[in-house]
Amino acid sequence: MRFLQSSSKISQVRILAVDPGLTRCGVGVIETGVGRRVTFLDVFVIQTAPAMPLTERLFRIHEQLRTALAKHEPDLVALERVFAQQNVRTVMGTAQASGVVLALAGAANLAVAMHTPSEVKAAVTGNGRANKAQVAFAVRQVLALDDDRLLPDATDALALALCAAWRRGMASPPEGTTAAGMARTAASLTPAQQLWRDAESRARRAGSRS
Amino acid sequence: MRFLQSSSKISQVRILAVDPGLTRCGVGVIETGVGRRVTFLDVFVIQTAPAMPLTERLFRIHEQLRTALAKHEPDLVALERVFAQQNVRTVMGTAQASGVVLALAGAANLAVAMHTPSEVKAAVTGNGRANKAQVAFAVRQVLALDDDRLLPDATDALALALCAAWRRGMASPPEGTTAAGMARTAASLTPAQQLWRDAESRARRAGSRS
């Protein structure tokens, strides 16, 4: 892992983020650079048809992710944490795709940063219940992307990459964006709010040891 | 797939069954042979410690399954179908391990037969709510195994392999076993019971197209 080998002077950290799913699996790649800024590198959505055998769908996801990992050689993988949702079938498909991502990260000896959808939304928009359009707007603003034809799965993956970078202090939201305002708000929490936030983090960490 | 290439005179079909899990993942291999009998070939349990990073756990499961598939060259993979259980974390781990199995089967162009735990229990013991010991007893009886030190994950995987073989008519339960009596019972269902069973199968098939 590049950033561990040169931990004394971190300059660039490359993050490959995956918003897992069977029908649409979003992949976004960013790099942190000079002045704690982030740069857009790549984004794409792996799509597999529901009519295709499950084995073939997961194999295709595996192969496209393997190719992306080989191409971008990230220092860190970010993965959306799956929670129980309404539809059990959707959760299963998402968890199965996550298993493929995790095994590939393990093969490459890469650490995986996991964040919930609400953590990601809060990081980029300041609102844990933001809608897809708000997340997409924030992502395009921060990464200076003028492409408004990106699928929500693509912008969600880039939002996850940004969340992973900011949460680990590898970069900061640029001034003048909603996310920068959000970061200042977080820095001025009352002691009670801070306690609550800490308790939430501990619960999340405990949840990750499954 | 061997059994598709020689479908006119099926003699031997090899089935590798996986009872997926992060902490213990059972793998059982059987072969159907002359007179619709089944032969035991292999059984083992992949164990990974909960303290290990999730990436490493899934990578180890991936590697050991990949080795087993290369060694046994099965014609069919059987996989326990995951359902929502009490513990969301356990379900997620099981689904992640299943994703790894499915992607590996896809890579080898192998079909995957999925059965629920209650289907498997019913197939080998005649009771969909049988306990681990009853399943283990039935498996040892059918496969003429005298090893009573097998982990439940090992006997569960072998039970799944037997269920997959019998359900597809690739073999029959040997006479004198509980499973043989069960098969006779199934053959003498009332029309209403048969309709109910057919509806159940359709629901399962619909459920597999997720």
Short mmCIF file of C-alpha atoms in Angstrom, two decimals:
data_model
loop_
_atom_site.label_atom_id
_atom_site.label_comp_id
_atom_site.label_asym_id
_atom_site.label_seq_id
_atom_site.Cartn_x
_atom_site.Cartn_y
_atom_site.Cartn_z
CA MET A 1 0.00 0.00 0.00
CA ARG A 2 1.62 3.15 -1.28
CA PHE A 3 0.39 5.45 1.48
CA LEU A 4 1.71 3.16 4.19
CA GLN A 5 5.13 2.94 2.60
CA SER A 6 5.47 6.74 2.53
CA SER A 7 3.42 7.64 5.60
CA SER A 8 5.86 10.37 6.67
CA LYS A 9 4.98 12.57 3.71
CA ILE A 10 1.61 11.63 2.26
CA SER A 11 1.08 13.49 -0.96
CA GLN A 12 -1.21 11.38 -3.09
CA VAL A 13 -3.69 8.74 -2.03
CA ARG A 14 -5.81 7.02 -4.64
CA ILE A 15 -9.23 5.74 -3.60
CA LEU A 16 -11.40 3.34 -5.60
CA ALA A 17 -14.98 3.39 -4.28
CA VAL A 18 -17.71 0.87 -5.04
CA ASP A 19 -21.46 1.34 -4.65
CA PRO A 20 -22.27 -2.38 -4.85
CA GLY A 21 -25.25 -3.83 -6.70
CA LEU A 22 -26.14 -6.55 -9.19
CA THR A 23 -28.05 -4.52 -11.77
CA ARG A 24 -25.88 -1.41 -11.42
CA CYS A 25 -22.57 -1.35 -9.56
CA GLY A 26 -21.01 2.12 -9.43
CA VAL A 27 -17.23 2.53 -9.41
CA GLY A 28 -15.50 5.88 -8.79
CA VAL A 29 -11.80 6.69 -8.52
CA ILE A 30 -10.31 9.87 -7.03
CA GLU A 31 -6.87 10.99 -5.89
CA THR A 32 -5.91 13.35 -3.10
CA GLY A 33 -3.19 15.83 -3.99
CA VAL A 34 -1.45 19.09 -3.14
CA GLY A 35 -3.30 21.30 -0.65
CA ARG A 36 -5.60 18.50 0.47
CA ARG A 37 -7.57 18.81 -2.78
CA VAL A 38 -9.13 15.86 -4.55
CA THR A 39 -8.94 15.06 -8.26
CA PHE A 40 -11.38 13.04 -10.33
CA LEU A 41 -9.77 10.06 -12.09
CA ASP A 42 -12.47 7.70 -13.33
CA VAL A 43 -16.08 6.68 -12.95
CA PHE A 44 -18.18 3.92 -14.53
CA VAL A 45 -21.15 1.69 -13.81
CA ILE A 46 -21.03 -2.10 -14.23
CA GLN A 47 -24.46 -3.16 -15.47
CA THR A 48 -25.74 -6.74 -15.62
CA ALA A 49 -29.21 -7.81 -16.76
CA PRO A 50 -31.56 -9.41 -14.20
CA ALA A 51 -32.32 -12.15 -16.78
CA MET A 52 -28.66 -13.26 -16.71
CA PRO A 53 -27.72 -16.18 -14.41
CA LEU A 54 -26.59 -14.94 -11.00
CA THR A 55 -23.24 -16.71 -11.45
CA GLU A 56 -22.58 -14.84 -14.71
CA ARG A 57 -23.60 -11.48 -13.18
CA LEU A 58 -21.23 -11.84 -10.22
CA PHE A 59 -18.43 -13.14 -12.44
CA ARG A 60 -18.76 -10.07 -14.70
CA ILE A 61 -18.72 -7.74 -11.70
CA HIS A 62 -15.64 -9.60 -10.42
CA GLU A 63 -13.81 -9.29 -13.75
CA GLN A 64 -14.58 -5.59 -14.31
CA LEU A 65 -13.55 -4.71 -10.76
CA ARG A 66 -10.38 -6.77 -11.07
CA THR A 67 -9.51 -4.87 -14.27
CA ALA A 68 -10.21 -1.50 -12.60
CA LEU A 69 -8.04 -2.40 -9.58
CA ALA A 70 -5.18 -3.43 -11.88
CA LYS A 71 -5.54 -0.24 -13.95
CA HIS A 72 -5.78 2.29 -11.10
CA GLU A 73 -3.74 0.53 -8.39
CA PRO A 74 -5.61 2.30 -5.55
CA ASP A 75 -4.19 2.71 -2.02
CA LEU A 76 -7.60 2.24 -0.45
CA VAL A 77 -10.94 0.71 -1.46
CA ALA A 78 -14.16 2.31 -0.19
CA LEU A 79 -17.35 0.24 -0.05
CA GLU A 80 -20.89 1.23 0.81
CA ARG A 81 -21.96 -0.62 3.92
CA VAL A 82 -25.10 -2.69 3.35
CA PHE A 83 -27.93 -2.42 5.81
CA ALA A 84 -31.20 -4.34 5.98
CA GLN A 85 -33.63 -2.61 3.63
CA GLN A 86 -37.23 -3.29 2.69
CA ASN A 87 -36.46 -5.77 -0.08
CA VAL A 88 -34.57 -8.86 1.14
CA ARG A 89 -33.67 -9.86 -2.42
CA THR A 90 -32.03 -6.50 -3.13
CA VAL A 91 -30.02 -6.69 0.10
CA MET A 92 -28.83 -10.20 -0.78
CA GLY A 93 -27.66 -9.12 -4.25
CA THR A 94 -25.88 -6.11 -2.79
CA ALA A 95 -24.21 -8.24 -0.12
CA GLN A 96 -23.14 -10.82 -2.71
CA ALA A 97 -21.55 -8.09 -4.86
CA SER A 98 -19.88 -6.71 -1.70
CA GLY A 99 -18.39 -10.15 -1.03
CA VAL A 100 -16.76 -10.07 -4.45
CA VAL A 101 -15.33 -6.57 -3.79
CA LEU A 102 -14.01 -7.59 -0.36
CA ALA A 103 -12.35 -10.77 -1.66
CA LEU A 104 -10.66 -8.79 -4.47
CA ALA A 105 -9.41 -6.20 -1.97
CA GLY A 106 -8.10 -9.06 0.17
CA ALA A 107 -6.29 -10.53 -2.84
CA ALA A 108 -4.59 -7.15 -3.43
CA ASN A 109 -3.89 -6.66 0.30
CA LEU A 110 -5.90 -3.43 0.30
CA ALA A 111 -7.78 -2.00 3.27
CA VAL A 112 -11.50 -1.33 2.77
CA ALA A 113 -13.22 1.74 4.24
CA MET A 114 -16.93 1.10 4.79
CA HIS A 115 -19.49 3.88 5.11
CA THR A 116 -23.27 3.86 5.31
CA PRO A 117 -25.34 5.73 2.70
CA SER A 118 -26.34 8.35 5.30
CA GLU A 119 -22.69 8.97 6.29
CA VAL A 120 -21.87 9.55 2.62
CA LYS A 121 -24.83 11.88 2.06
CA ALA A 122 -24.00 13.83 5.22
CA ALA A 123 -20.35 14.17 4.18
CA VAL A 124 -21.04 15.65 0.75
CA THR A 125 -24.32 17.56 1.26
CA GLY A 126 -24.53 18.15 5.02
CA ASN A 127 -27.78 16.16 5.08
CA GLY A 128 -27.85 12.42 5.83
CA ARG A 129 -31.19 12.13 4.03
CA ALA A 130 -30.25 14.04 0.86
CA ASN A 131 -31.72 12.76 -2.40
CA LYS A 132 -29.77 11.42 -5.40
CA ALA A 133 -29.87 14.78 -7.24
CA GLN A 134 -28.45 16.66 -4.23
CA VAL A 135 -25.62 14.12 -3.91
CA ALA A 136 -24.91 14.37 -7.66
CA PHE A 137 -24.86 18.19 -7.48
CA ALA A 138 -22.39 18.17 -4.56
CA VAL A 139 -20.11 15.63 -6.26
CA ARG A 140 -20.01 17.60 -9.53
CA GLN A 141 -19.30 20.81 -7.59
CA VAL A 142 -16.43 19.34 -5.54
CA LEU A 143 -14.80 17.43 -8.41
CA ALA A 144 -15.50 20.18 -10.99
CA LEU A 145 -17.32 17.75 -13.28
CA ASP A 146 -19.62 19.33 -15.85
CA ASP A 147 -21.15 16.04 -16.93
CA ASP A 148 -24.75 15.94 -15.74
CA ARG A 149 -25.48 12.68 -17.57
CA LEU A 150 -23.81 10.49 -14.92
CA LEU A 151 -26.00 7.73 -13.47
CA PRO A 152 -26.85 8.10 -9.76
CA ASP A 153 -24.76 4.95 -9.15
CA ALA A 154 -21.75 6.77 -10.63
CA THR A 155 -22.14 9.93 -8.52
CA ASP A 156 -22.92 7.81 -5.43
CA ALA A 157 -19.60 5.97 -5.89
CA LEU A 158 -17.69 9.26 -6.22
CA ALA A 159 -19.51 10.65 -3.13
CA LEU A 160 -18.39 7.55 -1.21
CA ALA A 161 -14.78 8.09 -2.34
CA LEU A 162 -14.94 11.72 -1.13
CA CYS A 163 -16.46 10.66 2.19
CA ALA A 164 -13.67 8.10 2.73
CA ALA A 165 -10.97 10.70 1.96
CA TRP A 166 -12.42 13.46 4.18
CA ARG A 167 -13.24 11.15 7.09
CA ARG A 168 -9.61 9.98 7.14
CA GLY A 169 -8.16 13.50 6.89
CA MET A 170 -6.57 12.65 3.54
CA ALA A 171 -8.23 15.71 2.00
CA SER A 172 -10.63 18.54 2.89
CA PRO A 173 -13.77 19.77 1.16
CA PRO A 174 -12.89 22.79 -1.05
CA GLU A 175 -13.92 26.25 0.23
CA GLY A 176 -17.21 27.59 -1.07
CA THR A 177 -18.88 24.15 -1.27
CA THR A 178 -21.70 22.84 0.90
CA ALA A 179 -19.36 20.14 2.18
CA ALA A 180 -16.89 22.76 3.48
CA GLY A 181 -19.68 24.45 5.45
CA MET A 182 -20.65 21.04 6.79
CA ALA A 183 -17.07 20.37 7.94
CA ARG A 184 -16.99 23.71 9.83
CA THR A 185 -20.30 22.84 11.50
CA ALA A 186 -18.91 19.48 12.61
CA ALA A 187 -15.89 21.28 14.12
CA SER A 188 -18.18 23.46 16.26
CA LEU A 189 -20.31 20.74 17.84
CA THR A 190 -21.49 21.20 21.44
CA PRO A 191 -20.00 18.75 23.98
CA ALA A 192 -23.32 16.81 24.01
CA GLN A 193 -23.37 16.61 20.22
CA GLN A 194 -19.75 15.43 20.26
CA LEU A 195 -20.58 12.69 22.79
CA TRP A 196 -23.46 11.54 20.62
CA ARG A 197 -21.27 11.52 17.52
CA ASP A 198 -18.57 9.52 19.34
CA ALA A 199 -21.12 6.94 20.52
CA GLU A 200 -22.36 6.60 16.94
CA SER A 201 -18.80 5.96 15.70
CA ARG A 202 -18.24 3.32 18.36
CA ALA A 203 -21.48 1.56 17.37
CA ARG A 204 -20.36 1.60 13.75
CA ARG A 205 -16.93 0.21 14.61
CA ALA A 206 -18.53 -2.56 16.68
CA GLY A 207 -20.82 -3.29 13.72
CA SER A 208 -17.85 -3.71 11.39
CA ARG A 209 -16.46 -6.66 13.38
CA SER A 210 -18.84 -9.20 11.92
CA MET B 1 -19.97 -29.21 -18.06
CA ARG B 2 -19.36 -32.93 -18.28
CA PHE B 3 -22.97 -34.01 -17.72
CA LEU B 4 -24.24 -31.74 -20.50
CA GLN B 5 -21.69 -33.04 -22.97
CA SER B 6 -22.80 -36.64 -22.41
CA SER B 7 -26.46 -36.09 -21.56
CA SER B 8 -27.56 -39.15 -23.54
CA LYS B 9 -25.94 -41.54 -21.06
CA ILE B 10 -25.37 -39.86 -17.74
CA SER B 11 -23.33 -42.12 -15.52
CA GLN B 12 -21.41 -39.91 -13.13
CA VAL B 13 -22.21 -36.39 -11.97
CA ARG B 14 -19.95 -34.72 -9.47
CA ILE B 15 -21.50 -32.13 -7.13
CA LEU B 16 -19.56 -29.68 -4.96
CA ALA B 17 -21.84 -28.20 -2.30
CA VAL B 18 -21.14 -25.14 -0.15
CA ASP B 19 -22.79 -24.21 3.14
CA PRO B 20 -21.61 -20.58 3.09
CA GLY B 21 -20.38 -18.68 6.13
CA LEU B 22 -17.53 -16.46 7.26
CA THR B 23 -16.51 -18.25 10.45
CA ARG B 24 -17.20 -21.75 9.13
CA CYS B 25 -17.86 -22.51 5.47
CA GLY B 26 -18.68 -26.18 4.82
CA VAL B 27 -17.66 -27.83 1.55
CA GLY B 28 -18.84 -31.33 0.54
CA VAL B 29 -18.21 -33.27 -2.67
CA ILE B 30 -20.17 -36.34 -3.85
CA GLU B 31 -20.51 -38.25 -7.09
CA THR B 32 -23.50 -40.10 -8.50
CA GLY B 33 -22.71 -43.48 -10.00
CA VAL B 34 -24.02 -46.85 -11.12
CA GLY B 35 -27.55 -47.67 -9.96
CA ARG B 36 -28.31 -44.06 -9.00
CA ARG B 37 -26.14 -44.43 -5.89
CA VAL B 38 -24.04 -41.61 -4.48
CA THR B 39 -20.41 -41.81 -3.38
CA PHE B 40 -18.64 -39.61 -0.86
CA LEU B 41 -15.57 -37.85 -2.29
CA ASP B 42 -14.48 -35.07 0.05
CA VAL B 43 -15.57 -32.81 2.89
CA PHE B 44 -13.87 -29.96 4.71
CA VAL B 45 -14.67 -26.75 6.57
CA ILE B 46 -12.97 -23.42 5.75
CA GLN B 47 -12.57 -21.57 9.04
CA THR B 48 -11.61 -17.90 9.40
CA ALA B 49 -11.30 -16.02 12.68
CA PRO B 50 -13.76 -13.17 13.40
CA ALA B 51 -10.77 -11.02 14.44
CA MET B 52 -9.33 -11.23 10.92
CA PRO B 53 -10.10 -8.36 8.49
CA LEU B 54 -13.21 -9.10 6.43
CA THR B 55 -11.18 -8.72 3.21
CA GLU B 56 -8.73 -11.41 4.35
CA ARG B 57 -11.54 -13.76 5.44
CA LEU B 58 -13.31 -13.56 2.08
CA PHE B 59 -10.05 -13.85 0.17
CA ARG B 60 -9.17 -17.05 2.07
CA ILE B 61 -12.62 -18.49 1.38
CA HIS B 62 -12.18 -17.56 -2.29
CA GLU B 63 -8.78 -19.22 -2.52
CA GLN B 64 -9.77 -22.46 -0.77
CA LEU B 65 -12.91 -22.80 -2.87
CA ARG B 66 -10.96 -22.07 -6.06
CA THR B 67 -8.50 -24.84 -5.13
CA ALA B 68 -11.33 -27.29 -4.39
CA LEU B 69 -13.05 -26.52 -7.71
CA ALA B 70 -9.78 -27.08 -9.59
CA LYS B 71 -9.13 -30.33 -7.71
CA HIS B 72 -12.59 -31.91 -8.04
CA GLU B 73 -13.79 -30.37 -11.33
CA PRO B 74 -17.48 -30.69 -10.38
CA ASP B 75 -20.32 -30.73 -12.94
CA LEU B 76 -22.61 -28.78 -10.63
CA VAL B 77 -22.22 -26.48 -7.62
CA ALA B 78 -24.87 -26.53 -4.88
CA LEU B 79 -25.26 -23.53 -2.59
CA GLU B 80 -27.44 -23.03 0.45
CA ARG B 81 -29.91 -20.26 -0.27
CA VAL B 82 -29.67 -17.47 2.29
CA PHE B 83 -32.82 -16.15 3.88
CA ALA B 84 -33.34 -13.28 6.27
CA GLN B 85 -32.56 -14.58 9.73
CA GLN B 86 -32.63 -12.95 13.14
CA ASN B 87 -29.10 -11.57 13.00
CA VAL B 88 -28.54 -9.10 10.13
CA ARG B 89 -24.74 -9.31 10.53
CA THR B 90 -24.74 -13.11 10.12
CA VAL B 91 -26.94 -12.87 7.01
CA MET B 92 -24.59 -10.28 5.48
CA GLY B 93 -21.52 -12.47 6.06
CA THR B 94 -23.28 -15.49 4.61
CA ALA B 95 -24.44 -13.50 1.56
CA GLN B 96 -20.91 -12.10 1.04
CA ALA B 97 -19.45 -15.63 1.12
CA SER B 98 -22.22 -16.73 -1.29
CA GLY B 99 -21.19 -13.94 -3.68
CA VAL B 100 -17.67 -15.36 -3.76
CA VAL B 101 -19.00 -18.89 -4.48
CA LEU B 102 -21.31 -17.62 -7.24
CA ALA B 103 -18.56 -15.58 -8.95
CA LEU B 104 -16.23 -18.61 -8.88
CA ALA B 105 -18.95 -20.82 -10.38
CA GLY B 106 -19.48 -18.16 -13.06
CA ALA B 107 -15.75 -18.14 -13.82
CA ALA B 108 -15.85 -21.94 -14.32
CA ASN B 109 -19.13 -21.74 -16.30
CA LEU B 110 -20.83 -24.00 -13.75
CA ALA B 111 -24.54 -23.97 -12.91
CA VAL B 112 -25.45 -23.44 -9.26
CA ALA B 113 -28.32 -25.31 -7.59
CA MET B 114 -29.73 -23.34 -4.66
CA HIS B 115 -31.74 -24.93 -1.86
CA THR B 116 -33.08 -23.57 1.41
CA PRO B 117 -32.02 -25.18 4.72
CA SER B 118 -35.53 -26.62 5.18
CA GLU B 119 -35.51 -28.21 1.70
CA VAL B 120 -32.19 -29.86 2.55
CA LYS B 121 -33.38 -31.10 5.94
CA ALA B 122 -36.60 -32.44 4.42
CA ALA B 123 -34.67 -34.24 1.65
CA VAL B 124 -32.33 -36.15 3.97
CA THR B 125 -34.43 -36.64 7.13
CA GLY B 126 -38.04 -36.23 5.97
CA ASN B 127 -38.42 -33.30 8.37
CA GLY B 128 -37.84 -29.69 7.26
CA ARG B 129 -37.17 -28.71 10.89
CA ALA B 130 -34.72 -31.50 11.74
CA ASN B 131 -31.83 -30.60 14.04
CA LYS B 132 -28.10 -30.73 13.19
CA ALA B 133 -27.65 -34.19 14.77
CA GLN B 134 -30.52 -35.70 12.77
CA VAL B 135 -29.08 -34.28 9.53
CA ALA B 136 -25.61 -35.60 10.42
CA PHE B 137 -27.04 -39.06 11.20
CA ALA B 138 -28.88 -39.23 7.86
CA VAL B 139 -25.81 -38.07 5.91
CA ARG B 140 -23.52 -40.64 7.56
CA GLN B 141 -26.12 -43.37 6.92
CA VAL B 142 -26.57 -42.54 3.21
CA LEU B 143 -22.87 -42.02 2.45
CA ALA B 144 -21.72 -44.87 4.73
CA LEU B 145 -19.42 -42.55 6.68
CA ASP B 146 -18.39 -43.80 10.09
CA ASP B 147 -16.76 -40.53 11.12
CA ASP B 148 -18.89 -38.95 13.84
CA ARG B 149 -16.38 -36.13 14.44
CA LEU B 150 -17.49 -34.11 11.42
CA LEU B 151 -18.52 -30.52 12.15
CA PRO B 152 -22.20 -29.71 11.52
CA ASP B 153 -21.04 -27.40 8.70
CA ALA B 154 -19.42 -30.44 7.02
CA THR B 155 -22.49 -32.70 7.27
CA ASP B 156 -24.76 -29.79 6.25
CA ALA B 157 -22.71 -29.34 3.05
CA LEU B 158 -22.95 -33.07 2.26
CA ALA B 159 -26.71 -33.00 2.97
CA LEU B 160 -27.04 -30.11 0.50
CA ALA B 161 -25.11 -32.09 -2.14
CA LEU B 162 -27.46 -35.08 -1.63
CA CYS B 163 -30.53 -32.83 -1.83
CA ALA B 164 -29.28 -31.31 -5.12
CA ALA B 165 -28.65 -34.79 -6.62
CA TRP B 166 -32.00 -36.29 -5.55
CA ARG B 167 -34.05 -33.24 -6.54
CA ARG B 168 -32.60 -33.40 -10.06
CA GLY B 169 -33.13 -37.13 -10.43
CA MET B 170 -29.38 -37.70 -10.70
CA ALA B 171 -29.56 -40.29 -7.93
CA SER B 172 -32.03 -41.84 -5.47
CA PRO B 173 -31.85 -42.28 -1.71
CA PRO B 174 -30.64 -45.84 -0.93
CA GLU B 175 -33.29 -48.32 0.29
CA GLY B 176 -33.59 -48.72 4.02
CA THR B 177 -32.75 -45.08 4.81
CA THR B 178 -35.13 -42.43 6.14
CA ALA B 179 -34.61 -40.46 2.91
CA ALA B 180 -35.90 -43.40 0.82
CA GLY B 181 -39.10 -43.53 2.88
CA MET B 182 -39.40 -39.78 2.43
CA ALA B 183 -39.06 -40.09 -1.36
CA ARG B 184 -41.86 -42.68 -1.41
CA THR B 185 -44.07 -40.35 0.66
CA ALA B 186 -43.42 -37.52 -1.81
CA ALA B 187 -44.45 -39.82 -4.68
CA SER B 188 -47.83 -40.46 -3.02
CA LEU B 189 -48.93 -36.88 -2.39
CA THR B 190 -52.64 -36.03 -2.69
CA PRO B 191 -53.56 -33.74 -5.63
CA ALA B 192 -53.94 -30.79 -3.20
CA GLN B 193 -50.52 -31.48 -1.67
CA GLN B 194 -49.02 -31.72 -5.17
CA LEU B 195 -50.55 -28.33 -6.15
CA TRP B 196 -49.13 -26.77 -3.00
CA ARG B 197 -45.69 -28.27 -3.69
CA ASP B 198 -45.76 -27.00 -7.31
CA ALA B 199 -46.71 -23.48 -6.15
CA GLU B 200 -43.81 -23.58 -3.69
CA SER B 201 -41.39 -24.54 -6.48
CA ARG B 202 -42.62 -21.72 -8.70
CA ALA B 203 -42.16 -19.23 -5.87
CA ARG B 204 -38.62 -20.52 -5.36
CA ARG B 205 -37.82 -20.26 -9.06
CA ALA B 206 -39.16 -16.69 -9.15
CA GLY B 207 -37.06 -15.91 -6.08
CA SER B 208 -33.88 -17.07 -7.82
CA ARG B 209 -34.23 -14.40 -10.52
CA SER B 210 -33.01 -11.57 -8.31
#
